Amino acid sequence: MADKLQDYFPLIRTREEVLDEIRSKDNLRKMYEEWRPKQQMEFLDFCTGVRGAKMLYDSFFKEIMNPESAPERLNELLSVLLGKEVKIVQVLPNDSTRIADESSLLVMDIVVSLRDGSLANLEMQKIGYAFPGQRSACYCADLLLRQYKRVRSEKKKDVFSYRDIQTVYNIVLFEKSTREFHELQKNYIHRSRQRFDTDLDVNLLQEFIFVPLDIFKENTQNKSVDSELDAWLTFLAYDSPEKIIQLIENIPGLNKCMMRSM
């Protein structure tokens, strides 16, 4: 399988080549020897194509989904999740207090302003927080208030209108989801927006998307990748060579964006 991956990724080398380079440089050898055996094996598997890169690792995910260095990736992911084409126009600062309190379980938490004026908050959680609904509702309301204050300050008071306030999307990807999600084992994407029981058409501006990647893996382990949404989730959730090759061969439209990352 390593040889097959090497057809797509020429930088893949043999185990002996990787170990020879490590041993040839004192700084690399010292660093390698300080790792635990499991870490050494994982590193060698990655370098030799036995496994792909785990995109959910902090460093990988932050680099791949960095909207400043590679906005096209996050644009595409958000477009697929939201079901419409979007474009990031600005990265907004986060609430520093919240980040300090919750950073231990977050791989990434980023807020971006989209071309239509709406805001999208994307989180990648290692382990789902307790009370995910209540937590997300509070954070989404905070983002809505921040947008209101910002828009109102940018406009003169006599021309401000609530129609200037746009939708806030809160998107959460879970590496390991909480109990609530496992009660719905056949569902790996949950979308929510507030609606009235009379179908009154009033936009309440808050929408949520929850994606438990562990449940996605349970549902797609032995299935082919045949949609852009499943392709992106596979890209994030799997590190097996078989799944990487499926992405390359079955979803050619995503190759250019993804293969620069793997």
Short mmCIF file of C-alpha atoms in Angstrom, two decimals:
data_model
loop_
_atom_site.label_atom_id
_atom_site.label_comp_id
_atom_site.label_asym_id
_atom_site.label_seq_id
_atom_site.Cartn_x
_atom_site.Cartn_y
_atom_site.Cartn_z
CA MET A 1 0.00 0.00 0.00
CA ALA A 2 2.91 2.34 0.65
CA ASP A 3 4.01 1.89 -2.97
CA LYS A 4 0.53 2.78 -4.17
CA LEU A 5 0.43 5.93 -2.05
CA GLN A 6 3.85 6.83 -3.38
CA ASP A 7 2.32 7.05 -6.86
CA TYR A 8 0.43 10.10 -5.58
CA PHE A 9 2.92 11.39 -3.02
CA PRO A 10 6.50 11.10 -4.32
CA LEU A 11 7.96 12.34 -1.01
CA ILE A 12 7.05 9.03 0.66
CA ARG A 13 10.21 7.08 1.46
CA THR A 14 11.08 3.65 2.79
CA ARG A 15 11.50 2.98 6.49
CA GLU A 16 15.24 2.45 6.03
CA GLU A 17 15.66 5.79 4.25
CA VAL A 18 13.84 7.66 6.99
CA LEU A 19 15.83 5.98 9.78
CA ASP A 20 19.11 6.58 7.94
CA GLU A 21 18.41 10.31 7.78
CA ILE A 22 17.46 10.43 11.46
CA ARG A 23 20.67 8.65 12.46
CA SER A 24 22.81 10.85 10.23
CA LYS A 25 21.97 14.04 12.18
CA ASP A 26 22.55 14.34 15.90
CA ASN A 27 19.66 16.74 16.51
CA LEU A 28 17.17 14.49 14.69
CA ARG A 29 18.45 11.36 16.41
CA LYS A 30 18.22 12.98 19.85
CA MET A 31 14.70 14.22 19.20
CA TYR A 32 13.59 10.83 17.87
CA GLU A 33 15.04 8.96 20.85
CA GLU A 34 13.16 11.23 23.27
CA TRP A 35 9.84 10.11 21.83
CA ARG A 36 7.87 7.20 23.23
CA PRO A 37 7.90 4.01 21.11
CA LYS A 38 4.30 4.64 20.05
CA GLN A 39 5.22 8.12 18.82
CA GLN A 40 8.23 6.77 16.93
CA MET A 41 6.06 4.16 15.22
CA GLU A 42 3.41 6.70 14.34
CA PHE A 43 6.00 9.03 12.81
CA LEU A 44 7.54 6.24 10.73
CA ASP A 45 4.11 5.07 9.56
CA PHE A 46 3.32 8.61 8.39
CA CYS A 47 6.65 9.11 6.59
CA THR A 48 6.47 5.73 4.83
CA GLY A 49 2.82 5.84 3.79
CA VAL A 50 1.59 3.11 6.12
CA ARG A 51 -0.80 5.74 7.46
CA GLY A 52 -1.80 9.16 6.25
CA ALA A 53 -1.54 12.34 8.29
CA LYS A 54 -4.15 12.75 11.01
CA MET A 55 -5.75 16.02 10.05
CA LEU A 56 -7.37 16.35 13.46
CA TYR A 57 -4.01 16.87 15.15
CA ASP A 58 -3.77 20.45 16.37
CA SER A 59 -0.84 21.46 14.19
CA PHE A 60 -2.18 19.85 11.01
CA PHE A 61 -5.74 21.14 11.37
CA LYS A 62 -4.68 24.69 12.20
CA GLU A 63 -2.32 24.80 9.23
CA ILE A 64 -4.68 23.19 6.72
CA MET A 65 -7.69 25.27 7.70
CA ASN A 66 -5.87 28.55 8.25
CA PRO A 67 -8.09 31.12 6.46
CA GLU A 68 -5.22 33.59 6.12
CA SER A 69 -2.74 31.30 4.37
CA ALA A 70 -5.21 29.03 2.51
CA PRO A 71 -8.68 30.61 2.45
CA GLU A 72 -9.83 28.42 -0.44
CA ARG A 73 -9.90 25.33 1.80
CA LEU A 74 -12.06 26.86 4.48
CA ASN A 75 -14.25 28.47 1.81
CA GLU A 76 -14.90 25.07 0.26
CA LEU A 77 -15.53 23.32 3.57
CA LEU A 78 -17.96 26.00 4.75
CA SER A 79 -19.73 26.01 1.39
CA VAL A 80 -20.30 22.25 1.56
CA LEU A 81 -21.49 22.35 5.17
CA LEU A 82 -23.79 25.34 4.64
CA GLY A 83 -25.11 24.12 1.31
CA LYS A 84 -24.33 27.35 -0.50
CA GLU A 85 -21.24 29.06 -1.90
CA VAL A 86 -19.58 31.33 0.61
CA LYS A 87 -16.41 33.40 0.67
CA ILE A 88 -14.44 34.59 3.67
CA VAL A 89 -13.70 38.31 3.66
CA GLN A 90 -12.30 38.76 7.16
CA VAL A 91 -11.03 36.78 10.15
CA LEU A 92 -12.43 38.18 13.39
CA PRO A 93 -10.82 38.08 16.85
CA ASN A 94 -12.14 35.54 19.33
CA ASP A 95 -13.25 36.10 22.89
CA SER A 96 -9.92 35.72 24.72
CA THR A 97 -11.59 34.81 28.02
CA ARG A 98 -13.52 32.00 26.43
CA ILE A 99 -10.43 30.68 24.68
CA ALA A 100 -8.49 30.64 27.95
CA ASP A 101 -11.26 28.75 29.74
CA GLU A 102 -11.91 26.16 27.05
CA SER A 103 -8.71 25.78 25.04
CA SER A 104 -7.81 22.37 26.49
CA LEU A 105 -10.49 20.62 24.44
CA LEU A 106 -10.36 22.79 21.33
CA VAL A 107 -8.16 22.05 18.34
CA MET A 108 -9.34 25.17 16.55
CA ASP A 109 -11.91 27.91 17.08
CA ILE A 110 -12.16 30.57 14.41
CA VAL A 111 -14.70 33.26 13.56
CA VAL A 112 -14.92 34.57 10.01
CA SER A 113 -17.04 37.19 8.28
CA LEU A 114 -18.53 36.05 4.97
CA ARG A 115 -19.18 38.04 1.83
CA ASP A 116 -22.92 38.34 2.52
CA GLY A 117 -22.21 39.85 5.97
CA SER A 118 -23.00 36.74 7.96
CA LEU A 119 -20.62 35.29 10.55
CA ALA A 120 -19.45 31.70 10.80
CA ASN A 121 -17.79 30.20 13.84
CA LEU A 122 -15.96 26.92 13.17
CA GLU A 123 -14.81 24.78 16.09
CA MET A 124 -12.91 21.53 16.10
CA GLN A 125 -13.29 19.79 19.47
CA LYS A 126 -11.11 16.89 20.60
CA ILE A 127 -13.74 15.75 23.08
CA GLY A 128 -17.24 17.17 23.10
CA TYR A 129 -18.11 19.50 25.95
CA ALA A 130 -20.96 18.68 28.30
CA PHE A 131 -24.23 20.40 27.40
CA PRO A 132 -23.23 21.07 23.76
CA GLY A 133 -26.58 22.67 22.89
CA GLN A 134 -26.64 25.12 25.76
CA ARG A 135 -22.98 26.03 25.25
CA SER A 136 -23.40 26.63 21.52
CA ALA A 137 -26.56 28.68 22.04
CA CYS A 138 -24.74 30.96 24.49
CA TYR A 139 -21.77 31.42 22.19
CA CYS A 140 -23.97 32.01 19.14
CA ALA A 141 -25.94 34.66 21.05
CA ASP A 142 -22.66 36.30 22.04
CA LEU A 143 -21.54 36.42 18.41
CA LEU A 144 -24.86 37.92 17.40
CA LEU A 145 -24.49 40.64 20.01
CA ARG A 146 -20.91 41.33 18.90
CA GLN A 147 -22.13 41.71 15.32
CA TYR A 148 -24.92 44.06 16.43
CA LYS A 149 -22.49 46.28 18.31
CA ARG A 150 -20.01 46.33 15.44
CA VAL A 151 -22.58 47.11 12.75
CA ARG A 152 -24.27 49.76 14.86
CA SER A 153 -20.95 51.50 15.51
CA GLU A 154 -20.07 51.46 11.81
CA LYS A 155 -23.31 53.15 10.85
CA LYS A 156 -24.73 56.41 12.05
CA LYS A 157 -27.48 55.92 14.55
CA ASP A 158 -30.18 57.38 12.30
CA VAL A 159 -29.45 54.93 9.45
CA PHE A 160 -28.93 51.74 11.43
CA SER A 161 -31.47 49.01 10.72
CA TYR A 162 -31.85 45.52 12.11
CA ARG A 163 -31.92 44.27 8.53
CA ASP A 164 -28.16 44.98 8.59
CA ILE A 165 -27.69 42.13 11.07
CA GLN A 166 -26.94 38.88 9.26
CA THR A 167 -27.12 35.21 10.21
CA VAL A 168 -24.61 33.70 12.62
CA TYR A 169 -23.60 30.09 11.93
CA ASN A 170 -22.10 27.97 14.69
CA ILE A 171 -20.38 24.90 13.22
CA VAL A 172 -18.88 22.32 15.56
CA LEU A 173 -16.84 19.29 14.46
CA PHE A 174 -16.39 16.67 17.20
CA GLU A 175 -13.53 14.18 17.11
CA LYS A 176 -15.21 12.34 20.00
CA SER A 177 -18.83 13.30 20.47
CA THR A 178 -20.96 13.23 23.62
CA ARG A 179 -23.70 10.83 24.63
CA GLU A 180 -26.53 12.73 22.95
CA PHE A 181 -25.10 12.11 19.50
CA HIS A 182 -24.65 8.38 20.05
CA GLU A 183 -28.36 8.01 20.64
CA LEU A 184 -28.71 8.79 16.90
CA GLN A 185 -26.11 6.41 15.49
CA LYS A 186 -27.25 6.72 11.88
CA ASN A 187 -26.89 10.50 11.75
CA TYR A 188 -23.55 12.28 11.48
CA ILE A 189 -24.62 15.78 10.54
CA HIS A 190 -27.21 17.77 12.47
CA ARG A 191 -28.52 21.12 11.22
CA SER A 192 -30.76 23.41 13.22
CA ARG A 193 -32.44 26.78 12.78
CA GLN A 194 -35.19 28.34 14.86
CA ARG A 195 -38.68 28.06 13.35
CA PHE A 196 -42.19 28.83 14.49
CA ASP A 197 -44.81 26.08 14.69
CA THR A 198 -47.04 28.15 12.39
CA ASP A 199 -44.32 28.47 9.71
CA LEU A 200 -44.18 32.21 10.33
CA ASP A 201 -41.39 33.41 8.05
CA VAL A 202 -39.19 35.38 10.46
CA ASN A 203 -35.43 34.95 10.45
CA LEU A 204 -34.06 34.60 14.00
CA LEU A 205 -30.48 34.71 12.68
CA GLN A 206 -28.97 31.74 14.53
CA GLU A 207 -28.17 28.44 12.81
CA PHE A 208 -26.21 25.45 14.09
CA ILE A 209 -24.39 22.55 12.44
CA PHE A 210 -22.99 19.71 14.57
CA VAL A 211 -20.80 17.02 12.96
CA PRO A 212 -19.73 14.05 15.15
CA LEU A 213 -16.81 12.67 13.15
CA ASP A 214 -16.60 9.50 15.25
CA ILE A 215 -20.16 8.59 14.25
CA PHE A 216 -19.36 9.50 10.65
CA LYS A 217 -16.52 6.95 10.73
CA GLU A 218 -18.81 4.28 12.19
CA ASN A 219 -21.27 4.82 9.35
CA THR A 220 -18.77 4.98 6.48
CA GLN A 221 -16.03 2.53 7.44
CA ASN A 222 -16.77 0.12 4.57
CA LYS A 223 -18.48 2.52 2.17
CA SER A 224 -17.14 4.40 -0.83
CA VAL A 225 -16.83 8.17 -0.89
CA ASP A 226 -19.35 9.58 -3.34
CA SER A 227 -20.24 13.13 -2.28
CA GLU A 228 -18.33 16.33 -1.57
CA LEU A 229 -19.60 16.44 2.02
CA ASP A 230 -18.48 12.87 2.74
CA ALA A 231 -15.19 13.58 0.98
CA TRP A 232 -14.40 16.51 3.27
CA LEU A 233 -15.41 14.58 6.38
CA THR A 234 -13.32 11.62 5.23
CA PHE A 235 -10.37 13.94 4.66
CA LEU A 236 -10.68 15.17 8.25
CA ALA A 237 -11.57 11.93 10.01
CA TYR A 238 -9.50 9.19 8.36
CA ASP A 239 -5.80 8.53 8.03
CA SER A 240 -5.97 5.13 6.31
CA PRO A 241 -4.29 4.84 2.88
CA GLU A 242 -7.40 3.16 1.49
CA LYS A 243 -9.59 6.17 2.27
CA ILE A 244 -6.99 8.64 1.00
CA ILE A 245 -6.83 6.78 -2.31
CA GLN A 246 -10.63 6.73 -2.52
CA LEU A 247 -10.64 10.51 -2.22
CA ILE A 248 -8.05 10.90 -4.94
CA GLU A 249 -9.71 8.51 -7.37
CA ASN A 250 -13.41 9.11 -6.69
CA ILE A 251 -13.60 12.87 -6.01
CA PRO A 252 -11.24 14.41 -8.59
CA GLY A 253 -12.75 17.86 -8.11
CA LEU A 254 -11.33 18.04 -4.59
CA ASN A 255 -7.87 16.70 -5.40
CA LYS A 256 -6.22 20.05 -6.04
CA CYS A 257 -7.32 21.45 -2.70
CA MET A 258 -6.75 18.33 -0.61
CA MET A 259 -3.59 16.88 -2.09
CA ARG A 260 -1.62 20.02 -1.24
CA SER A 261 -2.40 19.14 2.37
CA MET A 262 -1.73 15.42 2.63
#
